[in-house]
mmCIF file of C-alpha atoms in Angstrom:
data_model
loop_
_atom_site.group_PDB
_atom_site.id
_atom_site.type_symbol
_atom_site.label_atom_id
_atom_site.label_comp_id
_atom_site.label_asym_id
_atom_site.label_seq_id
_atom_site.Cartn_x
_atom_site.Cartn_y
_atom_site.Cartn_z
ATOM 1 C CA MET A 564 173.252 -122.907 -94.919
ATOM 2 C CA THR A 565 174.135 -126.348 -95.775
ATOM 3 C CA THR A 566 171.777 -128.893 -97.017
ATOM 4 C CA THR A 567 172.486 -132.465 -96.030
ATOM 5 C CA ILE A 568 171.358 -135.280 -98.323
ATOM 6 C CA LEU A 569 171.338 -138.847 -97.309
ATOM 7 C CA GLN A 570 171.930 -140.924 -100.326
ATOM 8 C CA PHE A 571 170.992 -144.630 -100.581
ATOM 9 C CA GLY A 572 173.365 -145.873 -103.408
ATOM 10 C CA ALA A 573 177.155 -144.903 -103.798
ATOM 11 C CA THR A 574 178.698 -146.762 -106.818
ATOM 12 C CA GLY A 575 175.980 -146.705 -109.466
ATOM 13 C CA GLN A 576 176.314 -143.868 -112.362
ATOM 14 C CA LEU A 577 173.715 -141.465 -110.911
ATOM 15 C CA ALA A 578 175.091 -141.895 -107.367
ATOM 16 C CA ARG A 579 178.564 -141.182 -108.500
ATOM 17 C CA GLU A 580 177.434 -138.162 -110.539
ATOM 18 C CA MET A 581 175.549 -136.947 -107.440
ATOM 19 C CA LEU A 582 178.962 -137.168 -105.331
ATOM 20 C CA LEU A 583 181.203 -135.629 -107.913
ATOM 21 C CA ARG A 584 178.872 -132.495 -108.309
ATOM 22 C CA SER A 585 178.007 -132.038 -104.827
ATOM 23 C CA SER A 586 179.315 -128.402 -103.644
ATOM 24 C CA GLY A 587 178.006 -124.920 -102.978
ATOM 25 C CA GLY A 588 176.155 -125.745 -99.740
ATOM 26 C CA VAL A 589 174.893 -129.401 -100.318
ATOM 27 C CA THR A 590 176.610 -132.329 -98.433
ATOM 28 C CA ILE A 591 175.892 -135.828 -99.298
ATOM 29 C CA LYS A 592 175.987 -138.621 -96.986
ATOM 30 C CA ALA A 593 176.269 -141.836 -99.337
ATOM 31 C CA LEU A 594 175.352 -145.392 -98.079
ATOM 32 C CA SER A 595 176.715 -148.157 -100.196
ATOM 33 C CA ARG A 596 175.137 -151.630 -100.147
ATOM 34 C CA ALA A 597 177.846 -152.526 -97.676
ATOM 35 C CA ASP A 598 176.494 -149.844 -95.548
ATOM 36 C CA VAL A 599 172.964 -150.634 -95.860
ATOM 37 C CA ASP A 600 171.277 -153.326 -97.964
ATOM 38 C CA VAL A 601 167.906 -151.838 -99.333
ATOM 39 C CA THR A 602 166.427 -155.174 -99.343
ATOM 40 C CA ASP A 603 166.428 -155.165 -95.483
ATOM 41 C CA THR A 604 163.808 -152.761 -94.721
ATOM 42 C CA ASP A 605 164.448 -152.803 -91.147
ATOM 43 C CA ALA A 606 168.160 -151.610 -91.976
ATOM 44 C CA VAL A 607 166.598 -148.974 -94.181
ATOM 45 C CA ALA A 608 164.156 -147.678 -91.635
ATOM 46 C CA ARG A 609 167.094 -147.275 -88.940
ATOM 47 C CA ALA A 610 169.492 -145.590 -91.530
ATOM 48 C CA ILE A 611 167.140 -142.828 -92.101
ATOM 49 C CA GLY A 612 165.889 -142.667 -88.311
ATOM 50 C CA GLU A 613 169.397 -142.539 -86.924
ATOM 51 C CA ALA A 614 170.969 -140.363 -89.414
ATOM 52 C CA LEU A 615 172.474 -136.879 -88.057
ATOM 53 C CA ASP A 616 171.114 -133.616 -89.797
ATOM 54 C CA VAL A 617 169.402 -134.816 -92.619
ATOM 55 C CA ASP A 618 167.366 -132.531 -94.703
ATOM 56 C CA LEU A 619 166.596 -134.851 -97.830
ATOM 57 C CA VAL A 620 166.729 -138.311 -98.698
ATOM 58 C CA PHE A 621 167.804 -139.291 -102.163
ATOM 59 C CA ASN A 622 167.239 -142.805 -103.420
ATOM 60 C CA ALA A 623 169.913 -143.852 -106.313
ATOM 61 C CA THR A 624 169.503 -147.449 -105.931
ATOM 62 C CA ALA A 625 167.856 -149.762 -108.391
ATOM 63 C CA TYR A 626 167.665 -153.240 -109.751
ATOM 64 C CA ALA A 627 168.077 -152.283 -113.444
ATOM 65 C CA ALA A 628 168.934 -155.393 -115.178
ATOM 66 C CA VAL A 629 165.818 -155.602 -117.529
ATOM 67 C CA ASP A 630 165.927 -159.036 -118.938
ATOM 68 C CA LYS A 631 167.434 -160.692 -115.730
ATOM 69 C CA ALA A 632 164.426 -159.334 -113.710
ATOM 70 C CA GLU A 633 162.463 -161.850 -115.603
ATOM 71 C CA SER A 634 163.876 -164.605 -113.801
ATOM 72 C CA GLU A 635 164.560 -162.703 -110.640
ATOM 73 C CA PRO A 636 161.172 -161.076 -109.949
ATOM 74 C CA ASP A 637 161.551 -161.157 -106.224
ATOM 75 C CA LEU A 638 164.958 -159.505 -106.056
ATOM 76 C CA ALA A 639 163.499 -156.846 -108.512
ATOM 77 C CA TYR A 640 160.621 -155.814 -106.167
ATOM 78 C CA ALA A 641 162.516 -155.980 -102.964
ATOM 79 C CA VAL A 642 165.134 -153.468 -104.683
ATOM 80 C CA ASN A 643 162.723 -151.377 -106.748
ATOM 81 C CA ALA A 644 159.596 -151.331 -104.530
ATOM 82 C CA ARG A 645 159.903 -152.855 -101.042
ATOM 83 C CA GLY A 646 163.056 -150.679 -100.284
ATOM 84 C CA PRO A 647 161.784 -147.423 -101.555
ATOM 85 C CA GLU A 648 158.526 -148.196 -99.608
ATOM 86 C CA ALA A 649 160.641 -148.310 -96.379
ATOM 87 C CA MET A 650 162.457 -145.214 -97.349
ATOM 88 C CA ALA A 651 159.034 -143.427 -97.655
ATOM 89 C CA LYS A 652 157.656 -144.584 -94.499
ATOM 90 C CA ALA A 653 160.972 -143.620 -92.477
ATOM 91 C CA CYS A 654 160.988 -140.076 -94.172
ATOM 92 C CA GLN A 655 157.381 -139.609 -93.257
ATOM 93 C CA ALA A 656 157.999 -140.621 -89.780
ATOM 94 C CA ARG A 657 161.042 -138.337 -89.463
ATOM 95 C CA GLY A 658 159.361 -135.454 -91.414
ATOM 96 C CA VAL A 659 161.998 -135.402 -93.999
ATOM 97 C CA PRO A 660 161.318 -135.235 -97.859
ATOM 98 C CA MET A 661 162.333 -137.915 -100.192
ATOM 99 C CA ILE A 662 163.542 -137.967 -104.035
ATOM 100 C CA HIS A 663 163.114 -141.294 -105.885
ATOM 101 C CA ILE A 664 164.288 -142.081 -109.294
ATOM 102 C CA SER A 665 162.126 -144.070 -111.634
ATOM 103 C CA THR A 666 161.888 -144.834 -115.148
ATOM 104 C CA ASP A 667 159.918 -144.381 -118.378
ATOM 105 C CA MET A 668 159.431 -148.089 -118.615
ATOM 106 C CA VAL A 669 156.396 -148.041 -116.476
ATOM 107 C CA PHE A 670 154.809 -147.105 -119.782
ATOM 108 C CA ASP A 671 153.904 -149.506 -122.798
ATOM 109 C CA GLY A 672 155.099 -147.313 -125.295
ATOM 110 C CA GLU A 673 152.011 -147.360 -127.598
ATOM 111 C CA LYS A 674 151.473 -143.569 -127.390
ATOM 112 C CA SER A 675 152.367 -141.961 -130.744
ATOM 113 C CA GLY A 676 154.262 -138.795 -128.912
ATOM 114 C CA PRO A 677 155.976 -138.246 -125.641
ATOM 115 C CA TYR A 678 154.522 -139.336 -122.338
ATOM 116 C CA VAL A 679 153.504 -136.820 -119.666
ATOM 117 C CA GLU A 680 153.016 -137.253 -115.915
ATOM 118 C CA THR A 681 149.397 -137.799 -116.198
ATOM 119 C CA ASP A 682 149.606 -140.410 -118.813
ATOM 120 C CA ALA A 683 148.213 -143.908 -117.769
ATOM 121 C CA THR A 684 150.906 -146.458 -116.896
ATOM 122 C CA ASN A 685 151.167 -150.050 -118.351
ATOM 123 C CA PRO A 686 154.392 -151.760 -117.764
ATOM 124 C CA LEU A 687 155.215 -154.604 -120.130
ATOM 125 C CA HIS A 688 157.839 -156.714 -118.088
ATOM 126 C CA VAL A 689 158.974 -157.562 -114.359
ATOM 127 C CA TYR A 690 161.210 -154.426 -114.179
ATOM 128 C CA GLY A 691 158.785 -151.703 -115.272
ATOM 129 C CA ALA A 692 156.114 -153.425 -112.833
ATOM 130 C CA SER A 693 158.608 -153.433 -110.001
ATOM 131 C CA LYS A 694 159.570 -149.637 -110.498
ATOM 132 C CA LEU A 695 155.791 -148.712 -110.932
ATOM 133 C CA ALA A 696 155.209 -150.354 -107.668
ATOM 134 C CA GLY A 697 158.090 -148.375 -106.273
ATOM 135 C CA GLU A 698 156.684 -145.182 -107.297
ATOM 136 C CA GLN A 699 153.196 -145.742 -105.881
ATOM 137 C CA ALA A 700 154.540 -146.926 -102.660
ATOM 138 C CA VAL A 701 156.695 -143.876 -102.211
ATOM 139 C CA LEU A 702 154.077 -141.452 -103.161
ATOM 140 C CA GLU A 703 151.459 -143.276 -100.991
ATOM 141 C CA HIS A 704 153.709 -143.341 -97.775
ATOM 142 C CA CYS A 705 155.497 -139.798 -98.051
ATOM 143 C CA ASP A 706 153.578 -136.632 -98.374
ATOM 144 C CA ARG A 707 156.974 -134.649 -99.116
ATOM 145 C CA ALA A 708 158.161 -137.011 -102.021
ATOM 146 C CA LEU A 709 159.343 -136.493 -105.689
ATOM 147 C CA VAL A 710 159.365 -139.299 -108.036
ATOM 148 C CA ALA A 711 161.522 -138.482 -111.057
ATOM 149 C CA ARG A 712 161.178 -140.689 -114.258
ATOM 150 C CA VAL A 713 164.326 -140.837 -116.443
ATOM 151 C CA SER A 714 165.160 -142.512 -119.557
ATOM 152 C CA TRP A 715 168.213 -144.364 -120.884
ATOM 153 C CA LEU A 716 170.671 -142.971 -118.442
ATOM 154 C CA PHE A 717 174.464 -142.968 -119.464
ATOM 155 C CA SER A 718 177.491 -141.805 -117.751
ATOM 156 C CA ALA A 719 181.379 -142.098 -117.642
ATOM 157 C CA PHE A 720 180.602 -144.137 -114.412
ATOM 158 C CA GLY A 721 178.652 -147.256 -113.729
ATOM 159 C CA GLN A 722 176.975 -149.776 -115.929
ATOM 160 C CA ASN A 723 175.107 -148.013 -118.835
ATOM 161 C CA PHE A 724 174.871 -148.330 -122.753
ATOM 162 C CA LEU A 725 177.607 -146.111 -123.467
ATOM 163 C CA GLN A 726 180.206 -147.830 -121.371
ATOM 164 C CA MET A 727 178.966 -151.168 -122.473
ATOM 165 C CA MET A 728 179.316 -149.899 -126.356
ATOM 166 C CA LEU A 729 182.863 -148.673 -125.602
ATOM 167 C CA LYS A 730 183.844 -152.054 -123.869
ATOM 168 C CA LEU A 731 182.382 -154.150 -126.680
ATOM 169 C CA ALA A 732 184.124 -151.920 -129.156
ATOM 170 C CA ASP A 733 187.453 -153.162 -127.609
ATOM 171 C CA THR A 734 186.898 -156.913 -128.108
ATOM 172 C CA GLN A 735 184.116 -157.211 -131.046
ATOM 173 C CA PRO A 736 184.983 -156.057 -134.605
ATOM 174 C CA LEU A 737 181.304 -155.818 -135.600
ATOM 175 C CA LEU A 738 178.408 -155.218 -133.325
ATOM 176 C CA LYS A 739 174.733 -155.735 -133.689
ATOM 177 C CA ILE A 740 172.343 -153.581 -131.909
ATOM 178 C CA VAL A 741 168.364 -153.417 -131.541
ATOM 179 C CA ASP A 742 166.608 -150.754 -133.631
ATOM 180 C CA ASP A 743 163.124 -151.391 -132.440
ATOM 181 C CA GLN A 744 163.069 -148.823 -129.363
ATOM 182 C CA ARG A 745 163.078 -145.166 -129.262
ATOM 183 C CA ALA A 746 163.583 -142.927 -126.012
ATOM 184 C CA ARG A 747 165.433 -139.872 -124.767
ATOM 185 C CA PRO A 748 169.060 -140.506 -123.945
ATOM 186 C CA THR A 749 169.740 -138.602 -120.735
ATOM 187 C CA ALA A 750 173.003 -137.794 -118.930
ATOM 188 C CA SER A 751 172.967 -138.849 -115.511
ATOM 189 C CA GLY A 752 175.229 -135.632 -114.737
ATOM 190 C CA ASP A 753 172.448 -133.474 -115.875
ATOM 191 C CA VAL A 754 169.747 -135.373 -113.591
ATOM 192 C CA ALA A 755 172.177 -135.044 -110.706
ATOM 193 C CA GLY A 756 172.745 -131.319 -111.315
ATOM 194 C CA PHE A 757 169.342 -130.674 -111.483
ATOM 195 C CA MET A 758 168.776 -132.617 -108.122
ATOM 196 C CA LEU A 759 171.501 -130.854 -106.516
ATOM 197 C CA SER A 760 170.296 -127.495 -107.609
ATOM 198 C CA GLN A 761 166.836 -127.987 -106.025
ATOM 199 C CA ALA A 762 167.774 -129.746 -103.051
ATOM 200 C CA GLN A 763 167.735 -126.914 -100.735
ATOM 201 C CA ARG A 764 164.505 -125.517 -101.971
ATOM 202 C CA LEU A 765 162.863 -128.978 -101.896
ATOM 203 C CA SER A 766 164.031 -129.589 -98.253
ATOM 204 C CA ARG A 767 161.909 -126.555 -97.146
ATOM 205 C CA LEU A 768 158.711 -127.302 -99.144
ATOM 206 C CA PRO A 769 155.819 -128.193 -97.316
ATOM 207 C CA ALA A 770 153.531 -131.128 -98.000
ATOM 208 C CA GLY A 771 150.930 -130.283 -100.724
ATOM 209 C CA ALA A 772 153.284 -128.194 -102.518
ATOM 210 C CA PRO A 773 152.770 -128.664 -106.512
ATOM 211 C CA GLU A 774 156.608 -129.638 -106.707
ATOM 212 C CA TRP A 775 155.774 -132.952 -105.044
ATOM 213 C CA GLY A 776 154.801 -135.877 -106.944
ATOM 214 C CA LEU A 777 155.734 -137.092 -110.683
ATOM 215 C CA LEU A 778 158.314 -135.467 -112.725
ATOM 216 C CA HIS A 779 159.564 -136.445 -116.211
ATOM 217 C CA LEU A 780 163.338 -135.293 -116.174
ATOM 218 C CA VAL A 781 165.218 -135.937 -119.479
ATOM 219 C CA ASN A 782 167.399 -134.585 -121.872
ATOM 220 C CA ALA A 783 165.841 -133.304 -125.409
ATOM 221 C CA GLY A 784 166.006 -135.403 -128.531
ATOM 222 C CA VAL A 785 165.088 -138.927 -129.349
ATOM 223 C CA ALA A 786 167.008 -141.809 -130.583
ATOM 224 C CA THR A 787 166.951 -145.543 -130.959
ATOM 225 C CA ARG A 788 169.828 -147.793 -129.406
ATOM 226 C CA PHE A 789 170.923 -148.250 -132.846
ATOM 227 C CA GLN A 790 171.230 -144.898 -133.544
ATOM 228 C CA MET A 791 172.910 -143.998 -130.174
ATOM 229 C CA ALA A 792 175.608 -146.921 -130.767
ATOM 230 C CA GLN A 793 176.348 -145.440 -134.100
ATOM 231 C CA ALA A 794 176.703 -141.872 -132.523
ATOM 232 C CA ILE A 795 178.980 -143.353 -130.034
ATOM 233 C CA PHE A 796 181.187 -145.208 -132.657
ATOM 234 C CA GLU A 797 181.271 -142.173 -134.852
ATOM 235 C CA LEU A 798 182.754 -139.970 -131.964
ATOM 236 C CA ALA A 799 184.688 -142.406 -129.883
ATOM 237 C CA ARG A 800 185.695 -145.153 -132.230
ATOM 238 C CA PRO A 801 185.703 -143.535 -135.710
ATOM 239 C CA ASP A 802 188.018 -146.015 -137.291
ATOM 240 C CA GLN A 803 185.852 -149.086 -136.452
ATOM 241 C CA PRO A 804 182.880 -150.488 -138.393
ATOM 242 C CA LEU A 805 179.367 -149.079 -137.407
ATOM 243 C CA PRO A 806 177.156 -151.463 -135.497
ATOM 244 C CA THR A 807 174.445 -153.100 -137.493
ATOM 245 C CA MET A 808 170.901 -154.027 -136.497
ATOM 246 C CA ALA A 809 169.967 -157.021 -134.382
ATOM 247 C CA PRO A 810 166.801 -158.806 -133.089
ATOM 248 C CA SER A 811 164.923 -157.790 -129.997
ATOM 249 C CA PRO A 812 165.976 -159.038 -126.636
ATOM 250 C CA PRO A 813 163.479 -161.441 -124.549
ATOM 251 C CA ALA A 814 161.881 -159.051 -122.293
ATOM 252 C CA PRO A 815 159.220 -157.229 -124.178
ATOM 253 C CA SER A 816 160.140 -153.474 -124.138
ATOM 254 C CA PRO A 817 158.127 -150.373 -125.223
ATOM 255 C CA PRO A 818 158.829 -149.248 -128.742
ATOM 256 C CA ARG A 819 158.398 -145.861 -127.825
ATOM 257 C CA ARG A 820 160.042 -144.740 -124.319
ATOM 258 C CA GLY A 821 160.057 -140.960 -124.623
ATOM 259 C CA VAL A 822 158.714 -139.096 -121.661
ATOM 260 C CA ARG A 823 159.023 -135.168 -121.370
#
């Protein structure tokens, strides 16, 4: 039996990994920004309400420019909170479950060890606050919703730290990278693979099942941005100088962002 996923997002790294890996009984109907602007809540509701044969809705959209969000809070909240809220309400009305992707940046990083799903949240900036608002809206308005918090996603697709380092390596002889944040770098392909492996089962689960709610979904291992950059250069640019440390960016970021 084929499970059909209506996916918001078609060009970002996670969206593309989902499309690349969809097979074995899972079909994805991906909606790009040109198809549906997630800041248009009426358009979001129509897309879900009018879609044919949908078993599951997957939200792969996000406003992820952490520093830029400080000067564009309205847009960050529109994409990260109000759009997902509209999806959740439409899913509840139609009776289909929803998967929403969030971030470990809903935490302040003050905990000495990895965060778990029951830990108190305390975002330090607009981006984290907007993502937390999205989480809360999804869980409030859809009783069959899974919110997966991820950390430092990277992929061969889209805009991410891995791709940024490879591009900068071609234009700058010596890079300076911050070393004040630690997290669990996570392959978008692994997140996509897990979601696809669970799609059919999740599409059939009733409200109240323990699988619904919050889930921390990350790869094993902890690194700083600086350590990650060094590893990228060692593997992909072994003939170039390794990056050095740099001051922190303007938006306050949690010093420890590891979730498990």
